mmCIF file of C-alpha atoms in Angstrom:
data_model
loop_
_atom_site.group_PDB
_atom_site.id
_atom_site.type_symbol
_atom_site.label_atom_id
_atom_site.label_comp_id
_atom_site.label_asym_id
_atom_site.label_seq_id
_atom_site.Cartn_x
_atom_site.Cartn_y
_atom_site.Cartn_z
ATOM 1 C CA UNK A 1315 117.729 124.837 91.728
ATOM 2 C CA UNK A 1316 115.066 122.445 92.959
ATOM 3 C CA UNK A 1317 111.677 123.071 91.469
ATOM 4 C CA UNK A 1318 109.037 124.483 93.812
ATOM 5 C CA UNK A 1319 105.950 122.259 94.085
ATOM 6 C CA UNK A 1320 102.713 123.471 92.564
ATOM 7 C CA UNK A 1321 99.905 124.230 95.013
ATOM 8 C CA UNK A 1322 96.578 122.956 93.693
ATOM 9 C CA UNK A 1323 93.070 122.874 95.114
ATOM 10 C CA UNK A 1324 89.797 121.310 94.028
ATOM 11 C CA UNK A 1325 87.585 123.662 95.976
ATOM 12 C CA UNK A 1326 84.050 125.022 96.046
ATOM 13 C CA UNK A 1327 81.803 127.253 98.075
ATOM 14 C CA UNK A 1328 79.048 124.643 98.006
ATOM 15 C CA UNK A 1329 79.283 121.502 100.159
ATOM 16 C CA UNK A 1330 78.577 118.069 98.709
ATOM 17 C CA UNK A 1331 79.782 118.949 95.224
ATOM 18 C CA UNK A 1332 82.743 116.544 95.249
ATOM 19 C CA UNK A 1333 85.811 118.606 96.128
ATOM 20 C CA UNK A 1334 87.187 116.097 98.662
ATOM 21 C CA UNK A 1335 86.530 113.098 96.432
ATOM 22 C CA UNK A 1336 88.278 114.750 93.490
ATOM 23 C CA UNK A 1337 91.227 115.693 95.694
ATOM 24 C CA UNK A 1338 91.631 112.017 96.647
ATOM 25 C CA UNK A 1339 91.242 110.734 93.095
ATOM 26 C CA UNK A 1340 93.586 113.364 91.671
ATOM 27 C CA UNK A 1341 96.238 112.592 94.286
ATOM 28 C CA UNK A 1342 96.081 108.883 93.415
ATOM 29 C CA UNK A 1343 96.211 109.665 89.700
ATOM 30 C CA UNK A 1344 99.286 111.871 89.990
ATOM 31 C CA UNK A 1345 101.013 109.601 92.492
ATOM 32 C CA UNK A 1346 100.422 106.152 91.033
ATOM 33 C CA UNK A 1347 99.638 106.624 87.355
ATOM 34 C CA UNK A 1348 101.903 109.601 86.635
ATOM 35 C CA UNK A 1349 104.583 108.606 89.183
ATOM 36 C CA UNK A 1350 104.752 112.115 90.646
ATOM 37 C CA UNK A 1351 105.459 112.995 94.264
ATOM 38 C CA UNK A 1352 102.292 114.221 95.942
ATOM 39 C CA UNK A 1353 101.431 115.713 99.315
ATOM 40 C CA UNK A 1354 97.796 116.079 100.374
ATOM 41 C CA UNK A 1355 97.037 118.829 102.877
ATOM 42 C CA UNK A 1356 93.764 118.168 104.680
ATOM 43 C CA UNK A 1357 92.686 121.513 106.084
ATOM 44 C CA UNK A 1358 88.963 120.773 105.735
ATOM 45 C CA UNK A 1359 88.437 121.755 109.363
ATOM 46 C CA UNK A 1360 86.850 120.415 111.515
ATOM 47 C CA UNK A 1361 85.892 117.103 109.833
ATOM 48 C CA UNK A 1362 89.263 116.418 108.132
ATOM 49 C CA UNK A 1363 87.616 113.833 105.878
ATOM 50 C CA UNK A 1364 90.756 112.731 104.027
ATOM 51 C CA UNK A 1365 92.855 112.181 107.135
ATOM 52 C CA UNK A 1366 89.985 110.326 108.804
ATOM 53 C CA UNK A 1367 89.627 108.134 105.697
ATOM 54 C CA UNK A 1368 93.330 107.271 105.901
ATOM 55 C CA UNK A 1369 92.860 106.239 109.541
ATOM 56 C CA UNK A 1370 89.894 103.997 108.662
ATOM 57 C CA UNK A 1371 91.896 102.429 105.853
ATOM 58 C CA UNK A 1372 94.799 101.638 108.156
ATOM 59 C CA UNK A 1373 92.400 99.948 110.567
ATOM 60 C CA UNK A 1374 90.757 97.932 107.775
ATOM 61 C CA UNK A 1375 94.155 96.828 106.499
ATOM 62 C CA UNK A 1376 95.211 95.624 109.922
ATOM 63 C CA UNK A 1377 92.070 93.484 110.166
ATOM 64 C CA UNK A 1378 91.809 92.071 106.635
ATOM 65 C CA UNK A 1379 94.105 89.527 104.971
ATOM 66 C CA UNK A 1380 92.398 90.291 101.660
ATOM 67 C CA UNK A 1381 93.370 93.952 101.764
ATOM 68 C CA UNK A 1382 96.906 93.046 102.821
ATOM 69 C CA UNK A 1383 97.169 90.788 99.768
ATOM 70 C CA UNK A 1384 95.798 93.542 97.522
ATOM 71 C CA UNK A 1385 98.341 95.964 98.939
ATOM 72 C CA UNK A 1386 101.173 93.514 98.263
ATOM 73 C CA UNK A 1387 100.003 93.111 94.679
ATOM 74 C CA UNK A 1388 99.771 96.862 94.246
ATOM 75 C CA UNK A 1389 103.288 97.293 95.626
ATOM 76 C CA UNK A 1390 104.588 94.901 92.961
ATOM 77 C CA UNK A 1391 103.172 97.225 90.307
ATOM 78 C CA UNK A 1392 103.730 100.521 92.114
ATOM 79 C CA UNK A 1393 106.684 100.037 94.525
ATOM 80 C CA UNK A 1394 105.951 103.021 96.726
ATOM 81 C CA UNK A 1395 104.288 103.793 100.037
ATOM 82 C CA UNK A 1396 101.022 105.708 100.275
ATOM 83 C CA UNK A 1397 101.280 109.442 99.653
ATOM 84 C CA UNK A 1398 101.583 111.549 102.831
ATOM 85 C CA UNK A 1399 98.639 113.459 104.301
ATOM 86 C CA UNK A 1400 99.166 116.556 106.428
ATOM 87 C CA UNK A 1401 96.324 117.464 108.786
ATOM 88 C CA UNK A 1402 96.023 121.095 109.802
ATOM 89 C CA UNK A 1403 93.685 124.074 110.030
ATOM 90 C CA UNK A 1404 93.210 126.577 107.204
ATOM 91 C CA UNK A 1405 94.684 129.404 109.269
ATOM 92 C CA UNK A 1406 98.063 127.659 109.517
ATOM 93 C CA UNK A 1407 97.929 125.420 106.432
ATOM 94 C CA UNK A 1408 100.502 127.253 104.316
ATOM 95 C CA UNK A 1409 102.985 127.636 107.170
ATOM 96 C CA UNK A 1410 102.608 124.004 108.252
ATOM 97 C CA UNK A 1411 102.897 122.776 104.664
ATOM 98 C CA UNK A 1412 106.170 124.581 104.089
ATOM 99 C CA UNK A 1413 107.523 123.327 107.415
ATOM 100 C CA UNK A 1414 106.526 119.762 106.519
ATOM 101 C CA UNK A 1415 108.197 119.932 103.103
ATOM 102 C CA UNK A 1416 111.382 121.392 104.538
ATOM 103 C CA UNK A 1417 111.529 118.893 107.410
ATOM 104 C CA UNK A 1418 110.804 115.885 105.186
ATOM 105 C CA UNK A 1419 113.671 116.688 102.853
ATOM 106 C CA UNK A 1420 111.579 115.329 99.983
ATOM 107 C CA UNK A 1421 110.764 116.903 96.657
ATOM 108 C CA UNK A 1422 107.063 117.199 95.925
ATOM 109 C CA UNK A 1423 105.712 117.892 92.458
ATOM 110 C CA UNK A 1424 102.177 118.756 93.553
ATOM 111 C CA UNK A 1425 100.603 119.712 96.863
ATOM 112 C CA UNK A 1426 96.830 119.253 96.873
ATOM 113 C CA UNK A 1427 94.814 121.222 99.417
ATOM 114 C CA UNK A 1428 91.372 120.096 100.592
ATOM 115 C CA UNK A 1429 89.552 123.145 101.965
ATOM 116 C CA UNK A 1430 86.319 123.686 103.918
ATOM 117 C CA UNK A 1431 83.181 124.247 101.859
ATOM 118 C CA UNK A 1432 82.911 127.895 102.858
ATOM 119 C CA UNK A 1433 85.236 130.853 102.519
ATOM 120 C CA UNK A 1434 83.956 132.137 105.857
ATOM 121 C CA UNK A 1435 86.217 129.695 107.699
ATOM 122 C CA UNK A 1436 89.214 131.529 109.138
ATOM 123 C CA UNK A 1437 92.260 131.244 106.882
ATOM 124 C CA UNK A 1438 90.533 129.887 103.768
ATOM 125 C CA UNK A 1439 90.974 133.054 101.700
ATOM 126 C CA UNK A 1440 94.683 133.132 102.520
ATOM 127 C CA UNK A 1441 95.114 129.493 101.434
ATOM 128 C CA UNK A 1442 93.252 130.143 98.176
ATOM 129 C CA UNK A 1443 95.485 133.155 97.505
ATOM 130 C CA UNK A 1444 98.537 130.864 97.692
ATOM 131 C CA UNK A 1445 97.247 128.337 95.136
ATOM 132 C CA UNK A 1446 98.843 128.062 91.705
ATOM 133 C CA UNK A 1447 95.782 126.400 90.183
ATOM 134 C CA UNK A 1448 92.185 126.122 91.334
ATOM 135 C CA UNK A 1449 89.680 123.644 89.919
ATOM 136 C CA UNK A 1450 86.042 124.165 90.843
ATOM 137 C CA UNK A 1451 83.426 121.391 90.494
ATOM 138 C CA UNK A 1452 79.956 122.496 89.407
ATOM 139 C CA UNK A 1453 76.579 120.850 88.872
ATOM 140 C CA UNK A 1454 73.793 121.930 86.468
ATOM 141 C CA UNK A 1455 71.464 123.094 89.215
ATOM 142 C CA UNK A 1456 70.357 126.721 89.567
ATOM 143 C CA UNK A 1457 71.179 127.115 93.273
ATOM 144 C CA UNK A 1458 74.481 125.285 92.964
ATOM 145 C CA UNK A 1459 75.476 127.311 89.907
ATOM 146 C CA UNK A 1460 74.591 130.607 91.549
ATOM 147 C CA UNK A 1461 76.930 129.850 94.440
ATOM 148 C CA UNK A 1462 79.605 128.390 92.154
ATOM 149 C CA UNK A 1463 79.642 131.337 89.773
ATOM 150 C CA UNK A 1464 79.841 133.868 92.601
ATOM 151 C CA UNK A 1465 82.742 131.930 94.121
ATOM 152 C CA UNK A 1466 84.608 131.499 90.823
ATOM 153 C CA UNK A 1467 84.204 135.121 89.759
ATOM 154 C CA UNK A 1468 85.470 136.331 93.135
ATOM 155 C CA UNK A 1469 88.573 134.120 92.872
ATOM 156 C CA UNK A 1470 89.127 135.218 89.280
ATOM 157 C CA UNK A 1471 88.924 138.913 90.095
ATOM 158 C CA UNK A 1472 90.813 138.873 93.398
ATOM 159 C CA UNK A 1473 93.584 136.433 92.574
ATOM 160 C CA UNK A 1474 93.834 135.119 88.990
ATOM 161 C CA UNK A 1475 93.633 138.601 87.462
ATOM 162 C CA UNK A 1476 95.758 140.117 90.206
ATOM 163 C CA UNK A 1477 99.466 140.313 89.244
ATOM 164 C CA UNK A 1478 100.412 140.414 92.930
ATOM 165 C CA UNK A 1479 98.746 137.050 93.645
ATOM 166 C CA UNK A 1480 100.171 133.562 93.078
ATOM 167 C CA UNK A 1481 97.154 132.066 91.322
ATOM 168 C CA UNK A 1482 97.895 131.311 87.683
ATOM 169 C CA UNK A 1483 94.520 130.015 86.542
ATOM 170 C CA UNK A 1484 91.079 128.744 87.482
ATOM 171 C CA UNK A 1485 88.959 126.177 85.674
ATOM 172 C CA UNK A 1486 85.500 124.864 86.396
ATOM 173 C CA UNK A 1487 84.347 121.351 85.538
ATOM 174 C CA UNK A 1488 81.067 119.450 85.502
ATOM 175 C CA UNK A 1489 80.313 116.845 88.154
ATOM 176 C CA UNK A 1490 77.209 114.775 88.963
ATOM 177 C CA UNK A 1491 75.808 115.131 85.453
ATOM 178 C CA UNK A 1492 72.804 112.942 84.634
ATOM 179 C CA UNK A 1493 73.432 111.665 81.116
ATOM 180 C CA UNK A 1494 69.739 110.873 80.681
ATOM 181 C CA UNK A 1495 68.677 114.507 81.012
ATOM 182 C CA UNK A 1496 67.241 116.053 77.869
ATOM 183 C CA UNK A 1497 67.711 118.779 76.822
ATOM 184 C CA UNK A 1498 71.358 119.333 77.706
ATOM 185 C CA UNK A 1499 71.241 121.209 81.026
ATOM 186 C CA UNK A 1500 74.921 122.143 80.908
ATOM 187 C CA UNK A 1501 74.913 123.946 77.559
ATOM 188 C CA UNK A 1502 73.155 127.179 78.683
ATOM 189 C CA UNK A 1503 75.548 127.499 81.608
ATOM 190 C CA UNK A 1504 78.539 126.933 79.336
ATOM 191 C CA UNK A 1505 77.351 129.809 77.160
ATOM 192 C CA UNK A 1506 77.182 131.965 80.291
ATOM 193 C CA UNK A 1507 80.659 130.887 81.416
ATOM 194 C CA UNK A 1508 82.099 131.932 78.070
ATOM 195 C CA UNK A 1509 80.294 135.255 78.250
ATOM 196 C CA UNK A 1510 81.782 136.104 81.649
ATOM 197 C CA UNK A 1511 85.248 134.732 80.717
ATOM 198 C CA UNK A 1512 85.305 131.751 83.072
ATOM 199 C CA UNK A 1513 87.229 128.753 81.741
ATOM 200 C CA UNK A 1514 85.841 125.240 82.013
ATOM 201 C CA UNK A 1515 86.875 121.733 81.028
ATOM 202 C CA UNK A 1516 84.908 119.915 78.351
ATOM 203 C CA UNK A 1517 84.834 116.619 80.266
ATOM 204 C CA UNK A 1518 81.662 115.893 82.206
ATOM 205 C CA UNK A 1519 81.681 113.555 85.188
ATOM 206 C CA UNK A 1520 78.417 111.589 85.462
ATOM 207 C CA UNK A 1521 76.508 110.704 88.615
ATOM 208 C CA UNK A 1522 78.154 107.617 90.125
ATOM 209 C CA UNK A 1523 77.515 106.177 93.590
ATOM 210 C CA UNK A 1524 80.886 104.419 93.527
ATOM 211 C CA UNK A 1525 82.643 107.742 94.005
ATOM 212 C CA UNK A 1526 81.481 107.634 97.616
ATOM 213 C CA UNK A 1527 82.378 104.006 98.326
ATOM 214 C CA UNK A 1528 85.488 103.508 100.383
ATOM 215 C CA UNK A 1529 87.474 100.324 99.898
ATOM 216 C CA UNK A 1530 86.683 99.279 103.469
ATOM 217 C CA UNK A 1531 82.970 99.295 102.592
ATOM 218 C CA UNK A 1532 83.072 96.991 99.591
ATOM 219 C CA UNK A 1533 84.441 93.649 98.460
ATOM 220 C CA UNK A 1534 84.526 94.805 94.851
ATOM 221 C CA UNK A 1535 87.020 96.959 92.989
ATOM 222 C CA UNK A 1536 88.764 99.778 94.807
ATOM 223 C CA UNK A 1537 87.044 103.166 94.513
ATOM 224 C CA UNK A 1538 87.827 106.094 96.819
ATOM 225 C CA UNK A 1539 91.024 105.401 98.723
ATOM 226 C CA UNK A 1540 94.109 107.201 100.021
ATOM 227 C CA UNK A 1541 96.155 103.979 99.918
ATOM 228 C CA UNK A 1542 94.998 102.070 96.854
ATOM 229 C CA UNK A 1543 95.033 103.116 93.224
ATOM 230 C CA UNK A 1544 91.390 103.424 92.070
ATOM 231 C CA UNK A 1545 90.142 100.920 89.532
ATOM 232 C CA UNK A 1546 91.391 102.101 86.113
ATOM 233 C CA UNK A 1547 88.310 100.825 84.278
ATOM 234 C CA UNK A 1548 86.081 102.839 86.582
ATOM 235 C CA UNK A 1549 88.155 105.995 86.078
ATOM 236 C CA UNK A 1550 87.890 105.589 82.322
ATOM 237 C CA UNK A 1551 84.160 104.814 82.347
ATOM 238 C CA UNK A 1552 83.261 107.789 84.546
ATOM 239 C CA UNK A 1553 85.442 110.160 82.468
ATOM 240 C CA UNK A 1554 87.838 110.873 85.316
ATOM 241 C CA UNK A 1555 90.827 109.871 83.175
ATOM 242 C CA UNK A 1556 89.718 112.340 80.504
ATOM 243 C CA UNK A 1557 89.291 115.075 83.108
ATOM 244 C CA UNK A 1558 92.775 114.520 84.496
ATOM 245 C CA UNK A 1559 94.218 114.704 81.002
ATOM 246 C CA UNK A 1560 92.654 118.142 80.659
ATOM 247 C CA UNK A 1561 94.052 119.123 84.055
ATOM 248 C CA UNK A 1562 97.489 117.902 83.009
ATOM 249 C CA UNK A 1563 97.358 119.997 79.840
ATOM 250 C CA UNK A 1564 96.816 123.109 81.963
ATOM 251 C CA UNK A 1565 99.591 122.519 84.486
ATOM 252 C CA UNK A 1566 102.165 120.641 82.387
ATOM 253 C CA UNK A 1567 103.985 123.817 81.375
ATOM 254 C CA UNK A 1568 105.066 124.144 84.981
#
């Protein structure tokens, strides 16, 4: 019997915390580095940031010989087309995803869902309830953490700890951490997370402006892209590789 793909979401209740960026980076990691089949479902209505990024990248490729050459070189190393992106609304995301998978006739290992930054959007709760794994970015800021903890505890109680739900586990992880801060601002929150039984990854992602740079905006190494593999040195330096290894440890049993 063909294995059912895992539904995964990097999601948060707070906007600007990095959920879309991590969805893009994780998709590239799984697809190029781990050679897994990936589908990205962009239901971050109404902006659809990932699908719009793909459209801008296609335009930049059509206008730039340099990017065409880079794509040819990438294809020599990774002989595969860009991973597919499905654009839809949260209220029909699960139905449309299953239709897309069935119609494509392809096997997907992971389906990554990019959701709106608020659970008040119609359909978001239903999508979350269908996830196998949820990874929540957090930042050591009191207002951000208050929102993040409320969101994570709600998901834990309603879905992870509910035998009738699909969700297997939830992990939080640190993003936008200023390494220069002293004392360690994350430590007190980690103590709280352990007290209230919320799991978190040890890896901390530092503040990096390159996370927000699209390849069409720079002549340097590739950063955030739905077509190109991100620069490996950058992923190592910013701890993203370490984070994805922790993610892989959680989901590898599937």
